[in-house]
Short mmCIF file of C-alpha atoms in Angstrom, two decimals:
data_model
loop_
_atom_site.label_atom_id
_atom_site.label_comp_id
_atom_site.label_asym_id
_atom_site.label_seq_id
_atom_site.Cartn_x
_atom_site.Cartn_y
_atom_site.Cartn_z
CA UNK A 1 23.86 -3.93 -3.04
CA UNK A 2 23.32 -1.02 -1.41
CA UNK A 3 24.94 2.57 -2.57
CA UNK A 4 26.39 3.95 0.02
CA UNK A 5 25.35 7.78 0.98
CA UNK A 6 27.86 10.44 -0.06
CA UNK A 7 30.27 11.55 3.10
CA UNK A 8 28.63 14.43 4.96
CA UNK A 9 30.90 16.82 7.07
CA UNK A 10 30.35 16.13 11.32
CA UNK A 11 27.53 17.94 12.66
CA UNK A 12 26.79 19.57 16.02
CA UNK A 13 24.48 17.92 18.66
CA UNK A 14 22.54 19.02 21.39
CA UNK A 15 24.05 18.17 24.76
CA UNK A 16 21.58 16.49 27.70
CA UNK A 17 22.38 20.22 29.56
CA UNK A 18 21.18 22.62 26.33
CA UNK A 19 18.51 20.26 24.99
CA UNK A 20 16.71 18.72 28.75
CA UNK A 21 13.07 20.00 27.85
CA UNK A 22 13.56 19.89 24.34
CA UNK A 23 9.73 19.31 23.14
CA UNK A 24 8.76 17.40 19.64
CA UNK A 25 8.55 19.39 16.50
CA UNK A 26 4.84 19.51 15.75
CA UNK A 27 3.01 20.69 12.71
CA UNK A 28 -0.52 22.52 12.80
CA UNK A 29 -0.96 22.53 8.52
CA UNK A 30 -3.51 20.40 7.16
CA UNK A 31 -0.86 19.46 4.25
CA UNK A 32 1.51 17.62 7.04
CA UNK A 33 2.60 14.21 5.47
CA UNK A 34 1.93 12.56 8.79
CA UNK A 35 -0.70 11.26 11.04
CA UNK A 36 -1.71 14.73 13.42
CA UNK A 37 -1.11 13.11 16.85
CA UNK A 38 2.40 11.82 15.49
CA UNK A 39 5.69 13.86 16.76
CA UNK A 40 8.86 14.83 14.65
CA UNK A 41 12.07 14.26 16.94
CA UNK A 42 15.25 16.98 16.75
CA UNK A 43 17.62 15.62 15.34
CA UNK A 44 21.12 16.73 13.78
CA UNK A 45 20.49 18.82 10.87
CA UNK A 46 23.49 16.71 8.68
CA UNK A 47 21.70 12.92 9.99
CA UNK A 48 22.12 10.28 7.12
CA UNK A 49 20.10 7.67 6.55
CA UNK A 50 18.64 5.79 9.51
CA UNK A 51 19.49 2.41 10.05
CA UNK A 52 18.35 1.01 13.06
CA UNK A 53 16.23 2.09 15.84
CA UNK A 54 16.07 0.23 19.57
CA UNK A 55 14.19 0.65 23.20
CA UNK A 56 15.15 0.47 26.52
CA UNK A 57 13.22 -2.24 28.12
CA UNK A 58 13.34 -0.42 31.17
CA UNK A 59 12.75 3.43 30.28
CA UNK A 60 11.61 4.75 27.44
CA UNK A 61 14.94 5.25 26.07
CA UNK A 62 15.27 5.45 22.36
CA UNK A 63 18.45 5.02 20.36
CA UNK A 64 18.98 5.25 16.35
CA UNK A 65 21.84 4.71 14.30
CA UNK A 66 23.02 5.83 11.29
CA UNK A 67 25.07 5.79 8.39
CA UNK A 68 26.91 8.52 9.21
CA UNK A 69 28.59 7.12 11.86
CA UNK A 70 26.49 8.19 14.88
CA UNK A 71 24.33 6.56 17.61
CA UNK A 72 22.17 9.14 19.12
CA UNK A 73 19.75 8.26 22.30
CA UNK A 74 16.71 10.12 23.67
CA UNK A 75 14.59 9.95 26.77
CA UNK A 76 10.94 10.11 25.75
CA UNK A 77 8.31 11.31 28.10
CA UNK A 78 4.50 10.73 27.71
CA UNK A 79 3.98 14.93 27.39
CA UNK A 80 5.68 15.06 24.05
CA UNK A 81 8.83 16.23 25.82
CA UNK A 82 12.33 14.31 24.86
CA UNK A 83 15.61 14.77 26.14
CA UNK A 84 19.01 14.01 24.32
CA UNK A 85 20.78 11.36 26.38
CA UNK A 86 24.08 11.24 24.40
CA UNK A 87 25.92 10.65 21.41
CA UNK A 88 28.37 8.11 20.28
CA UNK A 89 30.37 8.57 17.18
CA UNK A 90 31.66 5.65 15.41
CA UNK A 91 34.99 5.63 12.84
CA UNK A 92 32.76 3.73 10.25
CA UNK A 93 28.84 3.55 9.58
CA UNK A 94 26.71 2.04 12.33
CA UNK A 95 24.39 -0.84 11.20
CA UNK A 96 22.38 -2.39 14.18
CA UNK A 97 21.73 -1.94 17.84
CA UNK A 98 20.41 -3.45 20.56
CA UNK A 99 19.81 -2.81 24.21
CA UNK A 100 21.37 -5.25 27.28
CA UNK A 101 18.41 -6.72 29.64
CA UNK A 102 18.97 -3.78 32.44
CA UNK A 103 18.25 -1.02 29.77
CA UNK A 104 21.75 0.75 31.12
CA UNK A 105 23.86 -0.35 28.06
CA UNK A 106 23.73 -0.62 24.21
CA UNK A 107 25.48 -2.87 21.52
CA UNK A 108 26.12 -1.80 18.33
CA UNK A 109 27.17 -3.35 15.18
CA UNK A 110 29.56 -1.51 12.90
CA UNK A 111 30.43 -1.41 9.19
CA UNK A 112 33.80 -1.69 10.13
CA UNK A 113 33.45 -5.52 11.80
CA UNK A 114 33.86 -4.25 15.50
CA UNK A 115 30.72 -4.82 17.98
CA UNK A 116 30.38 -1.59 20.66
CA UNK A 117 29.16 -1.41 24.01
CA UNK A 118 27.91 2.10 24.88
CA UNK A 119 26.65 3.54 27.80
CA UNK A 120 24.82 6.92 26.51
CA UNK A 121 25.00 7.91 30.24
CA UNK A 122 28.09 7.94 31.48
CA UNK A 123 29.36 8.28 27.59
CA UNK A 124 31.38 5.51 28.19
CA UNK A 125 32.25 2.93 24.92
CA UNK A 126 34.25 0.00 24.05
CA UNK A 127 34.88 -2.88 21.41
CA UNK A 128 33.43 -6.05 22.76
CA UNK A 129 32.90 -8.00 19.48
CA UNK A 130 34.77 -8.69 15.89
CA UNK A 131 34.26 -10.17 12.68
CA UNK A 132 36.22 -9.99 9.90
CA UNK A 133 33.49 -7.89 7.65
CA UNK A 134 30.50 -6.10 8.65
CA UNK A 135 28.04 -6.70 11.71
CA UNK A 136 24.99 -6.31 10.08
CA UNK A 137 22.72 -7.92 13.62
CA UNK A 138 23.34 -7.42 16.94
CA UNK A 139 20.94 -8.83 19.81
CA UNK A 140 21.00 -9.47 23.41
CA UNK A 141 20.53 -13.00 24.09
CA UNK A 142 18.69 -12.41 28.14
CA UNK A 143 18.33 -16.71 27.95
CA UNK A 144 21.69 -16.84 28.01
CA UNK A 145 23.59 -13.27 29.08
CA UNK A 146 25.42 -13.11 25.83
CA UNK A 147 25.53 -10.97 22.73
CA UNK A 148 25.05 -12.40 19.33
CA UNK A 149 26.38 -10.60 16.38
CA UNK A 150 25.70 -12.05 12.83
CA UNK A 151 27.44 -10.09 9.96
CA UNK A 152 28.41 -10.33 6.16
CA UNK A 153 31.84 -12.84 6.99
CA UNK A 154 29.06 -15.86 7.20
CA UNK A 155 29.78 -16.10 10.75
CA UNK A 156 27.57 -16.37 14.20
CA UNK A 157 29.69 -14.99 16.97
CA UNK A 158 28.01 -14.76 20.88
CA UNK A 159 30.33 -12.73 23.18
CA UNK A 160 30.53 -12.36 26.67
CA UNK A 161 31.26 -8.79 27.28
CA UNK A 162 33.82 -9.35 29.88
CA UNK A 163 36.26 -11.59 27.57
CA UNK A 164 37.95 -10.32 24.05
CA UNK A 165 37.09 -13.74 22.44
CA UNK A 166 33.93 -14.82 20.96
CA UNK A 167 32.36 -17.56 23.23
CA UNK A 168 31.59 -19.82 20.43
CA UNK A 169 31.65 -19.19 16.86
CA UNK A 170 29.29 -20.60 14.25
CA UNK A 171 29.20 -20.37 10.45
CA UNK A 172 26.22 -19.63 8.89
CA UNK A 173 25.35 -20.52 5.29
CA UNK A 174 25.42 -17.20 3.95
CA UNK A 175 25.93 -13.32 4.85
CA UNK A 176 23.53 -11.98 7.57
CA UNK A 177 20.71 -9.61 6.76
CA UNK A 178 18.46 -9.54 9.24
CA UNK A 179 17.85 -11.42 12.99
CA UNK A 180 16.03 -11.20 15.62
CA UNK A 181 15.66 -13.28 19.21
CA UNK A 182 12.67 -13.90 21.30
CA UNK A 183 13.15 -15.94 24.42
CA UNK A 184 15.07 -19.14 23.49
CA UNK A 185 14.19 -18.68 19.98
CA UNK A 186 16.48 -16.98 17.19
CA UNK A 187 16.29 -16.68 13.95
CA UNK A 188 18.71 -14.84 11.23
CA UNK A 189 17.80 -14.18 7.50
CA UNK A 190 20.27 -14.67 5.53
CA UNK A 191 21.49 -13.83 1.45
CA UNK A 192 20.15 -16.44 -1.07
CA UNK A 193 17.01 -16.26 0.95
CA UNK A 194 18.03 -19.09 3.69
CA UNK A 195 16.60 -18.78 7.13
CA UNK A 196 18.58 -19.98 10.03
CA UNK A 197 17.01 -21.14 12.98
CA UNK A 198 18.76 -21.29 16.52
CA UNK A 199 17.17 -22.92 20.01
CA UNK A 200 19.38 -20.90 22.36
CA UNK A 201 18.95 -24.15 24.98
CA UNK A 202 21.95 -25.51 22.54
CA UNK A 203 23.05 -22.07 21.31
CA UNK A 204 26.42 -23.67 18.85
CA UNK A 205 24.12 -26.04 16.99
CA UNK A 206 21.81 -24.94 14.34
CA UNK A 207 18.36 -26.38 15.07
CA UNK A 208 17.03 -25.41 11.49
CA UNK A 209 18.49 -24.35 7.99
CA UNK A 210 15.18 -23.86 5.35
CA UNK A 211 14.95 -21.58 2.60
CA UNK A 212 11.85 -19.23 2.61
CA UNK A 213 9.39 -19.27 0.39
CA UNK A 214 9.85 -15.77 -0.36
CA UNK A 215 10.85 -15.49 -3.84
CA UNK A 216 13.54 -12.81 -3.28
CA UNK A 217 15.76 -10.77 -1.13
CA UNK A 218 15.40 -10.87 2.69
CA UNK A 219 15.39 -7.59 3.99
CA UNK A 220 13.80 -8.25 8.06
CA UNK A 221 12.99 -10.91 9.95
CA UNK A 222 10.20 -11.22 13.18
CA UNK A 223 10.32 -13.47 15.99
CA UNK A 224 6.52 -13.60 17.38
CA UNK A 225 6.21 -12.45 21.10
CA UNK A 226 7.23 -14.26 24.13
CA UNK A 227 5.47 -17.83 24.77
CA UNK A 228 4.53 -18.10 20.86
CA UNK A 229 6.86 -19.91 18.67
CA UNK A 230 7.40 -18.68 15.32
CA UNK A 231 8.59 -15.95 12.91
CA UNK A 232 7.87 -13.13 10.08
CA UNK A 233 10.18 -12.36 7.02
CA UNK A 234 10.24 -9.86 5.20
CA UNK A 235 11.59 -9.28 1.58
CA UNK A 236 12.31 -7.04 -1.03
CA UNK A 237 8.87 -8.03 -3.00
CA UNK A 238 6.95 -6.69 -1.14
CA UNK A 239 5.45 -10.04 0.69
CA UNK A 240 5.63 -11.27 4.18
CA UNK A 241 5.63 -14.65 4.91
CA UNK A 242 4.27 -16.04 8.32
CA UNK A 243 5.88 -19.32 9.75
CA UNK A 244 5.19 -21.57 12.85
CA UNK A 245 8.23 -23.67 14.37
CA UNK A 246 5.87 -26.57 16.26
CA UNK A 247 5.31 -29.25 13.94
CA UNK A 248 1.82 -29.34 14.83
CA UNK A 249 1.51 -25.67 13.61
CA UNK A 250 3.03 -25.90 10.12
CA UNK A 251 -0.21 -25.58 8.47
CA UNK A 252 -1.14 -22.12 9.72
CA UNK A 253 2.16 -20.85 7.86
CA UNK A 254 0.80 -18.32 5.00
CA UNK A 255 2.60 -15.45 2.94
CA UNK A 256 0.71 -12.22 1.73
CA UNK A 257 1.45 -9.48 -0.41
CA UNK A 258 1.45 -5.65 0.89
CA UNK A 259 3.31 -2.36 -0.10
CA UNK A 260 2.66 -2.20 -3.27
CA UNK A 261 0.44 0.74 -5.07
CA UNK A 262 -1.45 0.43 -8.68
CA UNK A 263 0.14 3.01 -10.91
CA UNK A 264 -1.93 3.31 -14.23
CA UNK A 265 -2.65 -0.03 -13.76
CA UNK A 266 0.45 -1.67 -13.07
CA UNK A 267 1.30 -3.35 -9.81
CA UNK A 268 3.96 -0.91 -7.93
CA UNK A 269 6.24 -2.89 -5.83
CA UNK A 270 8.40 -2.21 -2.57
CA UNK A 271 10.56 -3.56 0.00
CA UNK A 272 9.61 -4.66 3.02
CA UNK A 273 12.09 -3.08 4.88
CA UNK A 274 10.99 -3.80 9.07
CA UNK A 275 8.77 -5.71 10.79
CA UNK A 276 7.93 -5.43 14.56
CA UNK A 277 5.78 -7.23 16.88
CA UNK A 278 3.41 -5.29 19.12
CA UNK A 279 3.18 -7.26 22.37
CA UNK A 280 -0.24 -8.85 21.98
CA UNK A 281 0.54 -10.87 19.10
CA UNK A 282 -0.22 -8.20 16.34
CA UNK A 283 2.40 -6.38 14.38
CA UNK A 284 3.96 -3.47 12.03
CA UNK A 285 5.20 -3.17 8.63
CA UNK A 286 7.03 -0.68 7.12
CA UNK A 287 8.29 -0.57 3.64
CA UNK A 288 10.14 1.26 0.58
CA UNK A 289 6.70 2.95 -0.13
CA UNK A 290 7.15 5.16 3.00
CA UNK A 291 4.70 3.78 4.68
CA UNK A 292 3.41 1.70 7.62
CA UNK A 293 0.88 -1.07 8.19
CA UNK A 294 -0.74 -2.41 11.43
CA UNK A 295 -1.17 -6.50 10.84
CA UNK A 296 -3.19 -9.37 13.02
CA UNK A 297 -1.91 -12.45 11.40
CA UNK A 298 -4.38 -14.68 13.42
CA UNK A 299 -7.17 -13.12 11.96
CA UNK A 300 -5.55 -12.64 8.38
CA UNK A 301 -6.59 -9.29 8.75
CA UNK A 302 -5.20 -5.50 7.96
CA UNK A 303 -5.53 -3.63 11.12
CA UNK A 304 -4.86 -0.01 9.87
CA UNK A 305 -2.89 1.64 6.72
CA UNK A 306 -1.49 5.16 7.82
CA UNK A 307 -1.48 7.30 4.54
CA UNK A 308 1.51 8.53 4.79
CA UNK A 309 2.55 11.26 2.25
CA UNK A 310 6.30 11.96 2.72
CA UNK A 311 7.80 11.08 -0.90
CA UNK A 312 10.76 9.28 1.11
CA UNK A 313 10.86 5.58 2.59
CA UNK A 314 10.84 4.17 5.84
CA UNK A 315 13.68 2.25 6.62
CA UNK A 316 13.26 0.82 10.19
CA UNK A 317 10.59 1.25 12.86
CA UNK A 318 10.22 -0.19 16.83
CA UNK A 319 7.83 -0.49 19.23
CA UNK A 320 8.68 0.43 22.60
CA UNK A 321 8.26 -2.26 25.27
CA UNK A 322 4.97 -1.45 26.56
CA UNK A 323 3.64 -0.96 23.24
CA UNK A 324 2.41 2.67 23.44
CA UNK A 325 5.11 4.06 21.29
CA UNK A 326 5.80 3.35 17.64
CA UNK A 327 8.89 4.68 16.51
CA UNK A 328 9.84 4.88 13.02
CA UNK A 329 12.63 6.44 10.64
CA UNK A 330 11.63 8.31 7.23
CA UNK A 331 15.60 7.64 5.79
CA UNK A 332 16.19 6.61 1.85
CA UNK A 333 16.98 3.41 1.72
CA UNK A 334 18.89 3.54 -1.71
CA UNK A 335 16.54 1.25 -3.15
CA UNK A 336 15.72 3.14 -6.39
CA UNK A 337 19.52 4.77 -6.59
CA UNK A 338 21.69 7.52 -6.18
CA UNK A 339 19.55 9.91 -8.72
CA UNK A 340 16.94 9.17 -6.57
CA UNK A 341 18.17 10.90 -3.47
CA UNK A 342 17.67 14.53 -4.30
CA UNK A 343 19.27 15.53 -0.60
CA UNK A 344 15.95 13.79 0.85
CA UNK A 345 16.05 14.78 4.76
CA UNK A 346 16.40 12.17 7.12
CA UNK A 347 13.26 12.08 10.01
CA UNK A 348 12.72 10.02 12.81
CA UNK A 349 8.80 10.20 14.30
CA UNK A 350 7.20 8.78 16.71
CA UNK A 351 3.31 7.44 17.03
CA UNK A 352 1.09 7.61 19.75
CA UNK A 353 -0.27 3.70 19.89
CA UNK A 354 -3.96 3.64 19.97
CA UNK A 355 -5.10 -0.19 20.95
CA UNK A 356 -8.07 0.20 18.90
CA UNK A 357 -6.31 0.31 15.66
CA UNK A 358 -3.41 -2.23 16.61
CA UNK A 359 -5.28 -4.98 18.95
CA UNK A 360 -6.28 -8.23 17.46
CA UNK A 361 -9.54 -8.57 15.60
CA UNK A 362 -11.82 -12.01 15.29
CA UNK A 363 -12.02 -13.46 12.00
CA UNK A 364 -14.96 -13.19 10.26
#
C-alpha cells in the first residue's frame, strides 16, 4: 500500500494575469539531470507528489494532479512559453484525470470517492460522480458520451454528467488500479493482477475477465491506438506484457523485462509505473528508476533510453495528442518508503518529441 505523503501547508499559485508569458525553467550546466532540449515547468513551490497528468485533445492544454489536493492546468506553446490556466483545489487528494472530447472540461477522480468536473477556464467545478471509496480511474468514454470512473469499492460506474445517478453500475472483481479506453475498447487493471476487459458497444457486460501473466502488482495499463485492438500492462516487476484482443492475434502477445539496473551484479528492480502510446503505434515507459523508455513493440525493439540522472522516480507521463510533446512527472512514488523521501522536490518536464527516436523501426 502506498504511504501517504506528510500534510503540507496550502501554497500560493500564479494566477493566468501574473504568470501569462511565464517561460520554462531551463538549465545551461552540463551536470543537468535531464535531456538539454527538455523544459522544467513552474510549479508551486509546496507541490506533492504527482499523480496524474492529461491533454487537451484540442489545445495543448496540460493538467496534473496531485496528492496534495490540487489540479493545476497550463497552456503550452511551441516557443517554450506556458501559461497557468487555473487551479482547482480539492478537500482530499486527487488521483486521476481526464479530459471531455471538446478539450473545454476535465474529470477528476478523488481520494475522497467523489468524481469532479472542472472547467480551468471559467474556474467553474462540480461533483458529477460517487463511489463509496476512492476513484482511482477516470476516462471519457467519446463512443458513448459518458464518464467511467473505476475506484477501490470494486465498482464500474459510467455517469452522464447531467444526472446525479450513475447510468449503470458494474462490479468488478477487484479494486481498480489502472484503466484506460481507446475507441470502443476499455480495459481496467485491477488488484490480484486481473484484467478486465469492456467492448463499450455493450458497455454493462464484461466482454473479458483474464488474469495477466504478469507475476505481480499492476501498476498501468495501455490501450494501443485507435483502429488496433489490444493492450499494455504494466507492473511493479519491472515487466510489460503486450496482449492482442482478436483471436487471430493471440500469438503475437509477448512480455519483456525493462527498468531494472545491475548493481554489483545483482539485478535492480522497479515499477513500471506509466505507459503511453505515441500515436503511430510506438510507446513510453516510465518507471520507479526515474526514468523513461521509447518502445516499438512490432519490431520488439528499444527505441531510445533517456539517461536520466535525477535520484527521484517518475510517476506518470503523457503524450500530447499530436505526439510532439512528452510530458512527464519526477514525484516519489513511495515505493521504497517514508525514509526514503528526504523532502525530494516534486518536477513536472516536458520533452520535445523527435520522430527519429520514437517512430517505428523494421525488424531485423
Amino acid at each position: 500500500r502506498r504511504c501517504l505523503p506528510p500534510n503540507r501547508a496550502e501554497g500560493s499559485y500564479l494566477s493566468p494575469r501574473t504568470n501569462a508569458a511565464m517561460a520554462w525553467n531551463s538549465y545551461n550546466s552540463s551536470s543537468q539531470p535531464y535531456p538539454k532540449d527538455d523544459r522544467k515547468l513552474s510549479t508551486p513551490k509546496d507541490m506533492d507528489g504527482v499523480s496524474s497528468l492529461s491533454w487537451s485533445p484540442k489545445r495543448d492544454i496540460m493538467v496534473a494532479t496531485t496528492w496534495c489536493k490540487r489540479a493545476l492546468a497550463w497552456e503550452v506553446s511551441n516557443n517554450g512559453q506556458t501559461r497557468a490556466v487555473g487551479m482547482f483545489t480539492n478537500s482530499d487528494p486527487i488521483l486521476a484525470s481526464d479530459f471531455s472530447g471538446d478539450g473545454t472540461r476535465v474529470f477528476l477522480g478523488c481520494a475522497d470517492g467523489s468524481g469532479k468536473m472542472w472547467n480551468p477556464e471559467t474556474k467553474q467545478a462540480q461533483m458529477i460522480a460517487k463511489h463509496d471509496s476512492a476513484i482511482k480511474c477516470i476516462k471519457w468514454c467519446s463512443k458513448i458520451n459518458v464518464v467511467a470512473t473505476a475506484g477501490w469499492d470494486r465498482k464500474l460506474k459510467y455517469w452522464d454528467c447531467r444526472k446525479q445517478s450513475p447510468v449503470a453500475t458494474v462490479d468488478l472483481p477487484e479494486r481498480a488500479y489502472a484503466m484506460d479506453v481507446m475507441d470502443d475498447v476499455m480495459v481496467i487493471g485491477c488488484a490480484r493482477r486481473q484484467i478486465t476487459i469492456f467492448n463499450l458497444s455493450n458497455p454493462g457486460k464484461i466482454f473479458k475477465q483474464e488474469e495477466t501473466t504478469l507475476k505481480n502488482q499492476i501498476r498501468c495499463v495501455a490501450c494501443f491506438p485507435s483502429g488496433k485492438k489490444g493492450y499494455a500492462a504494466g507492473s511493479i516487476c519491472g515487466r510489460v506484457a503486450i496482449n492482442y484482443l482478436m483471436p487471430g492475434d493471440q500469438g503475437k502477445n509477448f512480455m519483456f523485462k525493462c527498468h531494472r539496473q545491475k548493481d554489483k551484479g545483482v539485478d535492480r528492480v522497479f515499477a513500471v509505473n506509466a505507459i503511453e502510446f505515441y500515436p503511430r503505434g510506438t510507446f513510453a515507459t516510465a518507471g520507479s528508476d526515474g526514468q523513461f523508455v521509447f518502445w516499438d513493440k512490432d519490431s520488439r525493439q528499444r527505441l531510445k533510453k533517456f539517461d536520466l540522472k535525477f535520484n527521484n522516480t517518475i510517476s506518470c507521463c503523457k503524450f500530447n495528442t499530436p505526439g510532439n510533446k512528452f510530458a512527464y512527472a519526477v514525484s516519489y512514488d513511495w515505493s521504497k518508503g517514508m525514509h526514503h523521501y528526504a523532502n525530494k522536490e516534486n518536477q513536472i518536464f516536458l520533452h520535445p518529441v523527435n520522430e527519429k527516436e520514437i517512430k517505428p523501426q523494421q525488424r531485423s
